[in-house]
CSV table of C-alpha atoms in Angstrom, one decimal:
chain,number,residue,atom,x,y,z
B,139,UNK,CA,98.9,95.8,88.8
B,140,UNK,CA,96.1,98.0,90.1
B,141,UNK,CA,94.0,95.5,91.9
B,142,UNK,CA,93.2,96.9,95.4
B,143,UNK,CA,90.7,99.1,97.1
B,144,UNK,CA,91.8,101.8,99.5
B,145,UNK,CA,88.9,102.9,101.7
B,146,UNK,CA,89.3,106.1,103.7
B,147,UNK,CA,86.3,106.8,105.9
B,148,UNK,CA,85.4,109.4,108.5
B,149,UNK,CA,82.4,107.4,109.6
B,150,UNK,CA,83.1,104.2,111.4
B,151,UNK,CA,79.7,102.7,110.4
B,152,UNK,CA,80.5,103.4,106.7
B,153,UNK,CA,83.9,101.7,107.1
B,154,UNK,CA,82.3,98.7,108.6
B,155,UNK,CA,79.6,98.5,105.9
B,156,UNK,CA,82.3,98.8,103.2
B,157,UNK,CA,84.2,95.9,104.7
B,158,UNK,CA,81.1,93.7,104.8
B,159,UNK,CA,80.2,94.5,101.1
B,160,UNK,CA,83.8,93.8,99.9
B,161,UNK,CA,84.0,90.6,101.9
B,162,UNK,CA,80.7,89.4,100.4
B,163,UNK,CA,82.2,90.0,97.0
B,164,UNK,CA,85.3,87.9,98.0
B,165,UNK,CA,87.6,90.8,98.9
B,166,UNK,CA,89.1,90.7,102.4
B,167,UNK,CA,90.8,93.8,103.6
B,168,UNK,CA,93.1,95.1,106.3
B,169,UNK,CA,91.5,97.7,108.7
B,170,UNK,CA,92.2,99.5,111.9
B,171,UNK,CA,88.6,98.4,112.8
B,172,UNK,CA,88.4,95.0,111.1
B,173,UNK,CA,85.3,92.9,110.7
B,174,UNK,CA,85.6,89.2,111.4
B,175,UNK,CA,87.9,87.6,108.8
B,176,UNK,CA,89.8,90.8,108.0
B,177,UNK,CA,93.3,91.6,109.1
B,178,UNK,CA,94.0,94.2,111.8
B,179,UNK,CA,96.0,97.2,110.6
B,180,UNK,CA,98.0,98.8,113.4
B,181,UNK,CA,99.4,102.1,112.1
B,182,UNK,CA,101.4,100.4,109.3
B,183,UNK,CA,101.0,101.6,105.7
B,184,UNK,CA,98.1,100.2,103.6
B,185,UNK,CA,98.8,97.0,101.8
B,186,UNK,CA,96.5,95.0,99.6
B,187,UNK,CA,92.9,95.9,100.1
B,188,UNK,CA,92.7,98.4,103.0
B,189,UNK,CA,89.7,100.1,104.5
B,190,UNK,CA,90.4,102.6,107.3
B,191,UNK,CA,88.2,104.4,109.8
B,192,UNK,CA,90.0,107.8,110.1
B,193,UNK,CA,87.5,108.7,112.9
B,194,UNK,CA,88.9,106.0,115.2
B,195,UNK,CA,90.8,107.0,118.3
B,196,UNK,CA,94.0,106.1,116.6
B,197,UNK,CA,93.6,109.1,114.3
B,198,UNK,CA,91.8,111.5,116.6
B,199,UNK,CA,94.0,111.5,119.7
B,200,UNK,CA,94.8,115.2,120.2
B,201,UNK,CA,93.2,116.4,117.0
B,202,UNK,CA,89.7,117.0,115.7
B,203,UNK,CA,87.6,114.3,114.1
B,204,UNK,CA,88.0,114.1,110.3
B,205,UNK,CA,84.4,115.3,109.9
B,206,UNK,CA,85.5,118.6,111.6
B,207,UNK,CA,89.0,118.8,110.1
B,208,UNK,CA,89.4,116.5,107.1
B,209,UNK,CA,93.1,117.3,106.5
B,210,UNK,CA,94.3,113.8,107.5
B,211,UNK,CA,91.6,112.2,105.3
B,212,UNK,CA,92.5,114.3,102.3
B,213,UNK,CA,96.2,113.5,102.7
B,214,UNK,CA,95.5,109.8,103.0
B,215,UNK,CA,93.3,109.8,99.9
B,216,UNK,CA,96.1,111.3,97.9
B,217,UNK,CA,98.7,108.9,99.4
B,218,UNK,CA,96.5,105.9,98.7
B,219,UNK,CA,96.0,106.9,95.1
B,220,UNK,CA,99.8,107.3,94.7
B,221,UNK,CA,100.3,103.5,95.4
B,222,UNK,CA,100.7,101.7,92.0
B,223,UNK,CA,98.6,98.8,93.3
B,224,UNK,CA,95.5,101.0,94.0
B,225,UNK,CA,92.6,100.6,91.6
B,226,UNK,CA,89.9,102.4,93.7
B,227,UNK,CA,89.9,105.0,96.4
B,228,UNK,CA,86.6,104.7,98.3
B,229,UNK,CA,85.6,107.4,100.7
B,230,UNK,CA,82.8,109.2,102.5
B,231,UNK,CA,82.0,112.8,103.0
B,232,UNK,CA,79.8,113.6,106.0
B,233,UNK,CA,77.8,116.8,106.2
B,234,UNK,CA,75.9,118.3,109.1
B,235,UNK,CA,76.2,120.5,112.1
B,236,UNK,CA,79.6,120.1,113.6
B,237,UNK,CA,81.1,118.9,110.3
B,238,UNK,CA,83.5,121.1,108.3
B,239,UNK,CA,81.9,124.0,106.5
B,240,UNK,CA,83.9,123.1,103.4
B,241,UNK,CA,84.2,119.3,103.7
B,242,UNK,CA,85.6,118.8,100.2
B,243,UNK,CA,87.9,121.9,99.7
B,244,UNK,CA,91.1,120.0,100.4
B,245,UNK,CA,89.7,116.7,99.1
B,246,UNK,CA,89.1,118.1,95.6
B,247,UNK,CA,92.7,119.4,95.5
B,248,UNK,CA,94.0,116.0,96.7
B,249,UNK,CA,92.0,114.2,94.0
B,250,UNK,CA,93.1,116.6,91.3
B,251,UNK,CA,96.8,116.1,92.3
B,252,UNK,CA,96.4,112.3,92.6
B,253,UNK,CA,94.8,112.1,89.2
B,254,UNK,CA,97.6,114.1,87.6
B,255,UNK,CA,100.3,112.0,89.3
B,256,UNK,CA,98.6,108.8,88.3
B,257,UNK,CA,98.3,110.0,84.7
B,258,UNK,CA,101.9,111.0,84.6
B,259,UNK,CA,102.8,107.4,85.7
B,260,UNK,CA,100.5,105.9,83.0
B,261,UNK,CA,97.7,104.9,85.4
B,262,UNK,CA,94.2,105.9,86.3
B,263,UNK,CA,92.6,105.5,89.7
B,264,UNK,CA,88.8,105.3,90.2
B,265,UNK,CA,87.5,107.6,93.0
B,266,UNK,CA,84.2,106.4,94.4
B,267,UNK,CA,82.4,108.4,97.1
B,268,UNK,CA,79.3,108.8,99.1
B,269,UNK,CA,78.0,112.1,100.6
B,270,UNK,CA,76.0,111.6,103.8
B,271,UNK,CA,73.8,114.6,104.2
B,272,UNK,CA,70.5,116.3,103.2
B,273,UNK,CA,69.3,119.6,101.8
B,274,UNK,CA,68.8,120.7,105.4
B,275,UNK,CA,72.4,120.5,106.4
B,276,UNK,CA,74.4,123.8,106.6
B,277,UNK,CA,76.7,122.6,103.8
B,278,UNK,CA,75.1,122.7,100.3
B,279,UNK,CA,74.8,119.0,99.4
B,280,UNK,CA,74.1,119.7,95.8
B,281,UNK,CA,77.3,121.8,95.6
B,282,UNK,CA,79.3,119.2,97.3
B,283,UNK,CA,78.1,116.4,95.0
B,284,UNK,CA,78.5,118.6,91.9
B,285,UNK,CA,82.1,119.5,92.9
B,286,UNK,CA,83.0,115.8,93.4
B,287,UNK,CA,81.4,114.8,90.1
B,288,UNK,CA,83.2,117.6,88.3
B,289,UNK,CA,86.5,116.2,89.7
B,290,UNK,CA,85.6,112.8,88.2
B,291,UNK,CA,84.4,111.1,91.3
B,292,UNK,CA,81.7,108.5,91.0
B,293,UNK,CA,79.2,109.7,93.6
B,294,UNK,CA,76.8,107.0,94.9
B,295,UNK,CA,73.4,107.5,96.5
B,296,UNK,CA,74.4,105.4,99.5
B,297,UNK,CA,77.6,104.1,101.1
B,298,UNK,CA,76.5,100.5,100.3
B,299,UNK,CA,76.1,101.5,96.6
B,300,UNK,CA,79.6,103.1,96.6
B,301,UNK,CA,81.1,100.0,98.2
B,302,UNK,CA,79.3,97.8,95.6
B,303,UNK,CA,80.7,99.8,92.8
B,304,UNK,CA,84.2,99.6,94.3
B,305,UNK,CA,83.9,95.8,94.6
B,306,UNK,CA,82.7,95.6,91.0
B,307,UNK,CA,85.7,97.5,89.8
B,308,UNK,CA,88.0,95.1,91.7
B,309,UNK,CA,86.2,92.1,90.2
B,310,UNK,CA,86.8,93.5,86.7
B,311,UNK,CA,90.5,94.1,87.5
B,312,UNK,CA,91.1,90.5,88.7
C-alpha cells in the first residue's frame, strides 16, 4: 500500500524540480505550486503523490520562512511519514546566512519518531534528502549531512539526484 512520494520543500525551485523529475518518471503529483499536468493542492491534506513548497506564501503568512524556522516543515515530514500510503518522504535542507542555525535539530527528532511509528505499524518509510549548502556556510554542512545519514536518511549530492532516487523507489513499489 506504500506507493506515494510526499515531498516537503523549503525551496520553491527544488519543489518545482522534484515535480519535473517525478513527472518524467511517470508520477504526477498534487502541489500547492503545481507544474503543468499536476493537480493544485489548496490547503487540503496530502493525497497520492504530493510535493509541497513550504516556503510559498500559503505557509509563510505571518510566520518565518521554513529556512529560518523549520518547525512547520518538521511537523509535515512526520505527518507525511505517518500516512500508510507513503513510501518516500523527500525533502531539502537549505543552509546559509539567514537560514536556521540548527536546520535539522527538529527534523532529526521528527524522522526518529516517524521511523518508530512506522515500524510499530509494520511499515518502513524511505527518507530522501538534499542539503543545499557549502563548507563556507555558517552551519557545518558535514555535520548536517552526517546527522541525517545517522538517522537513516539517503542524502543525495543534488536535489535532482534525490528526486531521481525517490522516483526509482516509487517505480519499484508499483
